[in-house]
Amino acid sequence: DGGITQSPKYLFRKEGQNVTLSCEQNLNHDAMYWYRQDPGQGLRLIYYSQIVNDFQKGDIAEGYSVSREKKESFPLTVTSAQKNPTAFYLCASSIGGFEDTQYFGPGTRLTVL
Amino acid sequence: GIQVEQSPPDLILQEGANSTLRCNFSDSVNNLQWFHQNPWGQLINLFYIPSGTKQNGRLSATTVATERYSLLYISSSQTTDSGVYFCAVNTGRRALTFGSGTRLQVQP
C-alpha cells in the first residue's frame, strides 16, 4: 500500500539529547514537510523539501535540522537547542509544491523528561 | 502572512444531527484543504477545494473564493466523526497556513 510512515510512534528524551524522527513515503512525491502541533493548536511548519538534496526553513526551524538524501526519506532531528521540544510531530508529502494536496503520516509524539 | 479563522471552536452534536463548520481567510488562495484529525492524531485529507463545491458521502464542502470563506457540511453525524477539523490554505509560493481547528464531539 502507498503511504507515509513515521517512527517511532512515541519517543521519550532526556534534556540535552538529540533525537531523530523518521519519515518515509512510497508515493513517489517530490515534496515533503515537517510540522509541529502543540495541544489544542493547529500545525506549524518546521522544514520542507521540494527536491532531493534541497530543503528550506519553515516558520519555526530553530533547534531542528533535516536532511533529504533520498526522495523517499526526510528525517527530522530535534536538537538540544530546541527549548520546548515536547509536541506532536507530523510529516507530510505532496506531488509537487504547496499548491498540491498534502498527505500526512500518523505522527510521532515526543516527550522530554 | 495570511490569516485563517475557523468557527465555531467547539461543537457538540447528537448523533444524526447536521452541522456547518466555517473557515475564513484573509487573502486569495491557491490551495485550500479540509482535514479531519482523529483522536489518535492522524490527519485525514477530506477535500482539496480552492473553489467550488465537492461532495463525498455525508460530507460536502463549498469554497467561495471571491468572498474568502469555505464551509464544511457534515450531515447525519456519527460518533466516528468526532475529532478536530482543520482548514489550511496557501497563497502564492508560501507554505500551508492552518487554522486553529473546530473540535467536534458527536454524542450517541
Short mmCIF file of N, CA and C in Angstrom, two decimals, chain B residues 46-102:
data_model
loop_
_atom_site.label_atom_id
_atom_site.label_comp_id
_atom_site.label_asym_id
_atom_site.label_seq_id
_atom_site.Cartn_x
_atom_site.Cartn_y
_atom_site.Cartn_z
N LEU B 46 -9.74 15.49 3.72
CA LEU B 46 -11.15 15.39 3.35
C LEU B 46 -11.41 15.97 1.96
N PHE B 47 -10.97 17.21 1.77
CA PHE B 47 -11.22 17.89 0.50
C PHE B 47 -10.05 18.79 0.14
N TYR B 48 -9.77 18.82 -1.16
CA TYR B 48 -8.91 19.84 -1.75
C TYR B 48 -9.85 20.73 -2.54
N ILE B 49 -10.06 21.97 -2.05
CA ILE B 49 -11.17 22.74 -2.62
C ILE B 49 -10.86 24.24 -2.60
N PRO B 50 -9.96 24.72 -3.47
CA PRO B 50 -9.69 26.16 -3.52
C PRO B 50 -10.87 26.98 -4.04
N SER B 51 -11.82 26.32 -4.71
CA SER B 51 -13.04 27.00 -5.15
C SER B 51 -14.09 25.94 -5.47
N GLY B 52 -15.36 26.36 -5.50
CA GLY B 52 -16.42 25.44 -5.92
C GLY B 52 -16.96 24.57 -4.81
N THR B 53 -17.66 23.52 -5.19
CA THR B 53 -18.32 22.62 -4.27
C THR B 53 -17.95 21.18 -4.59
N LYS B 54 -17.73 20.40 -3.53
CA LYS B 54 -17.46 18.97 -3.69
C LYS B 54 -18.25 18.22 -2.64
N GLN B 55 -18.56 16.96 -2.97
CA GLN B 55 -19.26 16.11 -2.02
C GLN B 55 -18.59 14.76 -1.96
N ASN B 56 -18.57 14.19 -0.73
CA ASN B 56 -18.04 12.84 -0.54
C ASN B 56 -18.87 12.19 0.56
N GLY B 57 -19.88 11.42 0.14
CA GLY B 57 -20.74 10.77 1.12
C GLY B 57 -21.54 11.78 1.93
N ARG B 58 -21.40 11.69 3.25
CA ARG B 58 -22.13 12.62 4.14
C ARG B 58 -21.46 13.97 4.28
N LEU B 59 -20.30 14.12 3.72
CA LEU B 59 -19.56 15.38 3.82
C LEU B 59 -19.61 16.12 2.50
N SER B 60 -19.70 17.43 2.60
CA SER B 60 -19.55 18.27 1.42
C SER B 60 -18.86 19.56 1.84
N ALA B 61 -18.26 20.23 0.86
CA ALA B 61 -17.56 21.48 1.14
C ALA B 61 -17.81 22.45 0.01
N THR B 62 -17.85 23.72 0.38
CA THR B 62 -18.02 24.80 -0.59
C THR B 62 -17.03 25.88 -0.26
N THR B 63 -16.30 26.35 -1.26
CA THR B 63 -15.40 27.49 -1.09
C THR B 63 -15.85 28.61 -2.02
N VAL B 64 -16.08 29.78 -1.43
CA VAL B 64 -16.41 30.98 -2.21
C VAL B 64 -15.17 31.85 -2.16
N ALA B 65 -14.32 31.66 -3.17
CA ALA B 65 -13.00 32.30 -3.16
C ALA B 65 -13.10 33.83 -3.18
N THR B 66 -14.08 34.35 -3.90
CA THR B 66 -14.19 35.81 -4.01
C THR B 66 -14.57 36.44 -2.69
N GLU B 67 -15.25 35.68 -1.82
CA GLU B 67 -15.63 36.20 -0.51
C GLU B 67 -14.75 35.65 0.62
N ARG B 68 -13.78 34.83 0.25
CA ARG B 68 -12.75 34.36 1.17
C ARG B 68 -13.30 33.56 2.35
N TYR B 69 -14.11 32.56 2.01
CA TYR B 69 -14.53 31.64 3.06
C TYR B 69 -14.81 30.28 2.45
N SER B 70 -14.78 29.28 3.34
CA SER B 70 -15.12 27.92 2.95
C SER B 70 -15.99 27.32 4.05
N LEU B 71 -16.91 26.45 3.66
CA LEU B 71 -17.80 25.79 4.58
C LEU B 71 -17.68 24.28 4.42
N LEU B 72 -17.67 23.59 5.54
CA LEU B 72 -17.69 22.14 5.54
C LEU B 72 -19.00 21.69 6.19
N TYR B 73 -19.78 20.90 5.44
CA TYR B 73 -21.06 20.40 5.92
C TYR B 73 -20.92 18.93 6.31
N ILE B 74 -21.43 18.61 7.49
CA ILE B 74 -21.49 17.22 7.91
C ILE B 74 -22.96 16.89 8.13
N SER B 75 -23.47 15.91 7.41
CA SER B 75 -24.87 15.52 7.58
C SER B 75 -24.95 14.18 8.29
N SER B 76 -26.06 14.01 9.01
CA SER B 76 -26.32 12.75 9.73
C SER B 76 -25.07 12.30 10.50
N SER B 77 -24.59 13.15 11.37
CA SER B 77 -23.31 12.91 12.04
C SER B 77 -23.30 11.59 12.81
N GLN B 78 -22.10 11.00 12.88
CA GLN B 78 -21.89 9.74 13.59
C GLN B 78 -20.78 9.95 14.61
N THR B 79 -20.72 9.07 15.59
CA THR B 79 -19.70 9.23 16.65
C THR B 79 -18.29 9.19 16.06
N THR B 80 -18.12 8.48 14.96
CA THR B 80 -16.80 8.41 14.32
C THR B 80 -16.40 9.73 13.66
N ASP B 81 -17.33 10.67 13.55
CA ASP B 81 -16.99 11.99 13.02
C ASP B 81 -16.29 12.86 14.07
N SER B 82 -16.27 12.43 15.29
CA SER B 82 -15.63 13.21 16.36
C SER B 82 -14.15 13.42 16.07
N GLY B 83 -13.64 14.53 16.55
CA GLY B 83 -12.24 14.88 16.34
C GLY B 83 -12.12 16.36 16.07
N VAL B 84 -11.02 16.75 15.47
CA VAL B 84 -10.78 18.16 15.17
C VAL B 84 -10.73 18.33 13.65
N TYR B 85 -11.42 19.34 13.17
CA TYR B 85 -11.45 19.64 11.74
C TYR B 85 -10.62 20.89 11.49
N PHE B 86 -9.65 20.75 10.59
CA PHE B 86 -8.77 21.87 10.26
C PHE B 86 -8.98 22.31 8.82
N CYS B 87 -8.91 23.61 8.64
CA CYS B 87 -8.85 24.22 7.33
C CYS B 87 -7.41 24.71 7.16
N ALA B 88 -6.84 24.54 5.97
CA ALA B 88 -5.48 25.01 5.70
C ALA B 88 -5.44 25.63 4.31
N VAL B 89 -4.74 26.75 4.20
CA VAL B 89 -4.70 27.46 2.92
C VAL B 89 -3.27 27.84 2.58
N ASN B 90 -3.04 28.07 1.28
CA ASN B 90 -1.77 28.66 0.89
C ASN B 90 -2.02 29.70 -0.20
N THR B 91 -1.14 30.66 -0.26
CA THR B 91 -1.20 31.68 -1.27
C THR B 91 0.18 31.84 -1.88
N GLY B 92 0.22 31.95 -3.20
CA GLY B 92 1.50 32.08 -3.88
C GLY B 92 2.38 30.87 -3.64
N ARG B 93 3.63 31.11 -3.34
CA ARG B 93 4.58 30.02 -3.12
C ARG B 93 4.85 29.78 -1.64
N ARG B 94 3.93 30.20 -0.83
CA ARG B 94 4.13 30.04 0.59
C ARG B 94 3.52 28.74 1.10
N ALA B 95 3.98 28.34 2.28
CA ALA B 95 3.52 27.08 2.86
C ALA B 95 2.07 27.17 3.30
N LEU B 96 1.47 26.01 3.52
CA LEU B 96 0.11 25.96 4.07
C LEU B 96 0.07 26.63 5.43
N THR B 97 -0.97 27.43 5.63
CA THR B 97 -1.26 28.01 6.95
C THR B 97 -2.52 27.34 7.48
N PHE B 98 -2.42 26.80 8.69
CA PHE B 98 -3.54 26.09 9.29
C PHE B 98 -4.33 27.01 10.21
N GLY B 99 -5.66 26.81 10.23
CA GLY B 99 -6.47 27.43 11.26
C GLY B 99 -6.29 26.68 12.57
N SER B 100 -6.92 27.17 13.61
CA SER B 100 -6.77 26.55 14.93
C SER B 100 -7.74 25.40 15.15
N GLY B 101 -8.64 25.16 14.18
CA GLY B 101 -9.48 23.98 14.22
C GLY B 101 -10.83 24.15 14.88
N THR B 102 -11.74 23.24 14.55
CA THR B 102 -13.04 23.11 15.23
C THR B 102 -13.06 21.72 15.85
#
